[in-house]
Amino acid sequence: MKTKKILFAIAIACFVLTGCKTESKKEIKKETIALAISGMTCEIGCAKTIQSKLSKKEGVIDAKVIFTDSIANIQFDANTTSKKDLIAFVDGIAGGEMYKASETSKKAHTCSAECKDKCEMKESKMTCKEDCTMACCKDKKA
């Protein structure tokens, strides 16, 4: 009886060890795309919704939608999704009739933490001081 239990335990251990596959990690091929998005009418209802949906899409690593620039900066895994898929995804948000995305070379204006501190920028106030000499403020004067 004891021998049967030992053999049974060994058999189960063998099944478990051979049945469990170790998942190999795929290498992430990071790419970025800047999309010009037309049709956005507000920051919270449009830009934040698009950003939220993009962030949840498989293959998207990071997504930032800047309403004032009408641009989305997206970092994605090219092994999982493509630029064409991302454009089609944005075009399909809200039934496919509100937004139109196209690739652009223009990047959205982003400020570093240092710039935000020097210019007293807040999430609700994204303007630069008149006397700010930081590079990020050159194109964003109040």
CSV table of C-alpha atoms in Angstrom, one decimal:
chain,number,residue,atom,x,y,z
A,1,MET,CA,0.0,0.0,0.0
A,2,LYS,CA,2.8,2.3,0.9
A,3,THR,CA,4.6,1.5,-2.4
A,4,LYS,CA,1.4,2.4,-4.4
A,5,LYS,CA,1.2,5.8,-2.7
A,6,ILE,CA,4.9,6.5,-3.5
A,7,LEU,CA,4.5,5.5,-7.1
A,8,PHE,CA,1.3,7.5,-7.4
A,9,ALA,CA,3.0,10.6,-6.0
A,10,ILE,CA,6.0,10.1,-8.4
A,11,ALA,CA,3.6,9.8,-11.3
A,12,ILE,CA,1.7,13.0,-10.4
A,13,ALA,CA,5.0,14.8,-10.0
A,14,CYS,CA,6.1,13.7,-13.4
A,15,PHE,CA,2.8,14.9,-15.0
A,16,VAL,CA,3.1,18.2,-13.3
A,17,LEU,CA,6.7,18.8,-14.2
A,18,THR,CA,6.2,17.8,-17.9
A,19,GLY,CA,2.8,19.4,-18.2
A,20,CYS,CA,3.8,22.9,-17.0
A,21,LYS,CA,5.3,24.9,-19.8
A,22,THR,CA,7.6,27.8,-19.1
A,23,GLU,CA,6.5,30.7,-21.0
A,24,SER,CA,9.3,32.4,-22.9
A,25,LYS,CA,9.3,36.1,-22.8
A,26,LYS,CA,9.1,37.8,-26.2
A,27,GLU,CA,11.3,40.7,-26.8
A,28,ILE,CA,9.4,43.9,-26.9
A,29,LYS,CA,10.0,45.9,-30.1
A,30,LYS,CA,9.2,49.5,-28.9
A,31,GLU,CA,8.1,52.0,-31.5
A,32,THR,CA,6.4,55.4,-31.3
A,33,ILE,CA,3.9,57.2,-33.4
A,34,ALA,CA,2.4,60.6,-33.2
A,35,LEU,CA,-1.2,60.8,-34.4
A,36,ALA,CA,-3.0,64.0,-35.4
A,37,ILE,CA,-6.6,63.5,-34.2
A,38,SER,CA,-9.4,65.6,-35.6
A,39,GLY,CA,-12.9,65.7,-34.1
A,40,MET,CA,-12.0,66.3,-30.5
A,41,THR,CA,-14.2,68.9,-28.9
A,42,CYS,CA,-13.2,68.8,-25.2
A,43,GLU,CA,-10.4,67.6,-23.0
A,44,ILE,CA,-12.2,65.3,-20.6
A,45,GLY,CA,-14.9,63.8,-22.8
A,46,CYS,CA,-12.7,63.3,-25.9
A,47,ALA,CA,-9.0,63.4,-25.2
A,48,LYS,CA,-9.1,61.5,-21.9
A,49,THR,CA,-11.5,58.9,-23.4
A,50,ILE,CA,-9.2,58.3,-26.3
A,51,GLN,CA,-6.2,58.1,-24.0
A,52,SER,CA,-7.9,55.7,-21.7
A,53,LYS,CA,-9.0,53.4,-24.6
A,54,LEU,CA,-5.6,53.5,-26.2
A,55,SER,CA,-3.9,52.7,-22.9
A,56,LYS,CA,-6.0,49.6,-22.6
A,57,LYS,CA,-5.4,48.4,-26.1
A,58,GLU,CA,-3.2,45.3,-26.4
A,59,GLY,CA,0.3,46.2,-27.4
A,60,VAL,CA,0.2,49.9,-26.3
A,61,ILE,CA,2.9,50.6,-23.7
A,62,ASP,CA,2.1,54.3,-23.2
A,63,ALA,CA,-0.4,56.8,-24.7
A,64,LYS,CA,-0.7,60.5,-24.1
A,65,VAL,CA,-3.4,62.6,-25.8
A,66,ILE,CA,-2.9,66.3,-25.7
A,67,PHE,CA,-6.2,68.1,-26.4
A,68,THR,CA,-4.7,71.5,-27.1
A,69,ASP,CA,-2.3,70.1,-29.7
A,70,SER,CA,-4.8,67.5,-31.1
A,71,ILE,CA,-2.0,65.0,-31.0
A,72,ALA,CA,-1.6,61.6,-29.4
A,73,ASN,CA,1.9,60.3,-28.7
A,74,ILE,CA,1.8,56.5,-28.5
A,75,GLN,CA,4.5,54.1,-27.6
A,76,PHE,CA,3.7,50.5,-28.6
A,77,ASP,CA,5.1,47.0,-29.1
A,78,ALA,CA,5.4,46.5,-32.8
A,79,ASN,CA,5.3,42.7,-32.3
A,80,THR,CA,1.7,43.0,-31.0
A,81,THR,CA,0.2,45.9,-32.9
A,82,SER,CA,1.1,48.3,-35.8
A,83,LYS,CA,0.7,51.9,-36.7
A,84,LYS,CA,-2.1,51.0,-39.1
A,85,ASP,CA,-4.0,49.2,-36.3
A,86,LEU,CA,-3.6,52.1,-34.0
A,87,ILE,CA,-4.9,54.6,-36.6
A,88,ALA,CA,-7.9,52.3,-37.3
A,89,PHE,CA,-8.5,51.9,-33.5
A,90,VAL,CA,-8.7,55.6,-32.9
A,91,ASP,CA,-10.9,56.0,-36.0
A,92,GLY,CA,-13.3,53.4,-34.6
A,93,ILE,CA,-13.7,55.0,-31.1
A,94,ALA,CA,-17.3,56.3,-30.6
A,95,GLY,CA,-18.7,54.3,-33.4
A,96,GLY,CA,-16.2,55.5,-36.0
A,97,GLU,CA,-17.9,58.8,-36.8
A,98,MET,CA,-16.3,61.3,-34.4
A,99,TYR,CA,-12.6,61.0,-34.7
A,100,LYS,CA,-10.2,60.8,-37.6
A,101,ALA,CA,-6.5,60.0,-36.9
A,102,SER,CA,-3.5,60.3,-39.2
A,103,GLU,CA,0.2,59.9,-38.7
A,104,THR,CA,2.1,63.2,-38.2
A,105,SER,CA,5.7,64.1,-37.6
A,106,LYS,CA,4.7,66.8,-35.1
A,107,LYS,CA,5.1,65.8,-31.5
A,108,ALA,CA,2.8,67.1,-28.7
A,109,HIS,CA,4.3,69.7,-26.4
A,110,THR,CA,5.5,68.0,-23.2
A,111,CYS,CA,7.3,69.7,-20.4
A,112,SER,CA,9.8,68.2,-18.0
A,113,ALA,CA,9.3,68.4,-14.2
A,114,GLU,CA,12.0,71.1,-14.0
A,115,CYS,CA,10.2,73.2,-16.6
A,116,LYS,CA,6.9,72.7,-14.8
A,117,ASP,CA,8.4,73.8,-11.5
A,118,LYS,CA,10.1,76.9,-13.0
A,119,CYS,CA,7.0,77.9,-14.9
A,120,GLU,CA,4.6,77.1,-12.1
A,121,MET,CA,2.7,74.8,-14.4
A,122,LYS,CA,-0.1,72.7,-13.1
A,123,GLU,CA,-2.4,70.1,-14.7
A,124,SER,CA,-5.1,72.7,-15.0
A,125,LYS,CA,-2.8,75.5,-16.1
A,126,MET,CA,-0.4,74.5,-18.9
A,127,THR,CA,1.0,77.9,-19.8
A,128,CYS,CA,4.5,79.3,-19.4
A,129,LYS,CA,5.5,82.5,-17.6
A,130,GLU,CA,6.5,85.4,-19.8
A,131,ASP,CA,10.1,85.4,-18.5
A,132,CYS,CA,10.6,81.6,-18.7
A,133,THR,CA,13.7,80.7,-20.8
A,134,MET,CA,13.3,77.0,-20.7
A,135,ALA,CA,13.4,75.3,-24.1
A,136,CYS,CA,10.0,73.7,-23.6
A,137,CYS,CA,8.4,77.1,-23.2
A,138,LYS,CA,9.6,78.6,-26.4
A,139,ASP,CA,6.5,77.5,-28.3
A,140,LYS,CA,4.1,77.9,-25.4
A,141,LYS,CA,4.1,81.5,-24.2
A,142,ALA,CA,1.1,82.8,-22.4
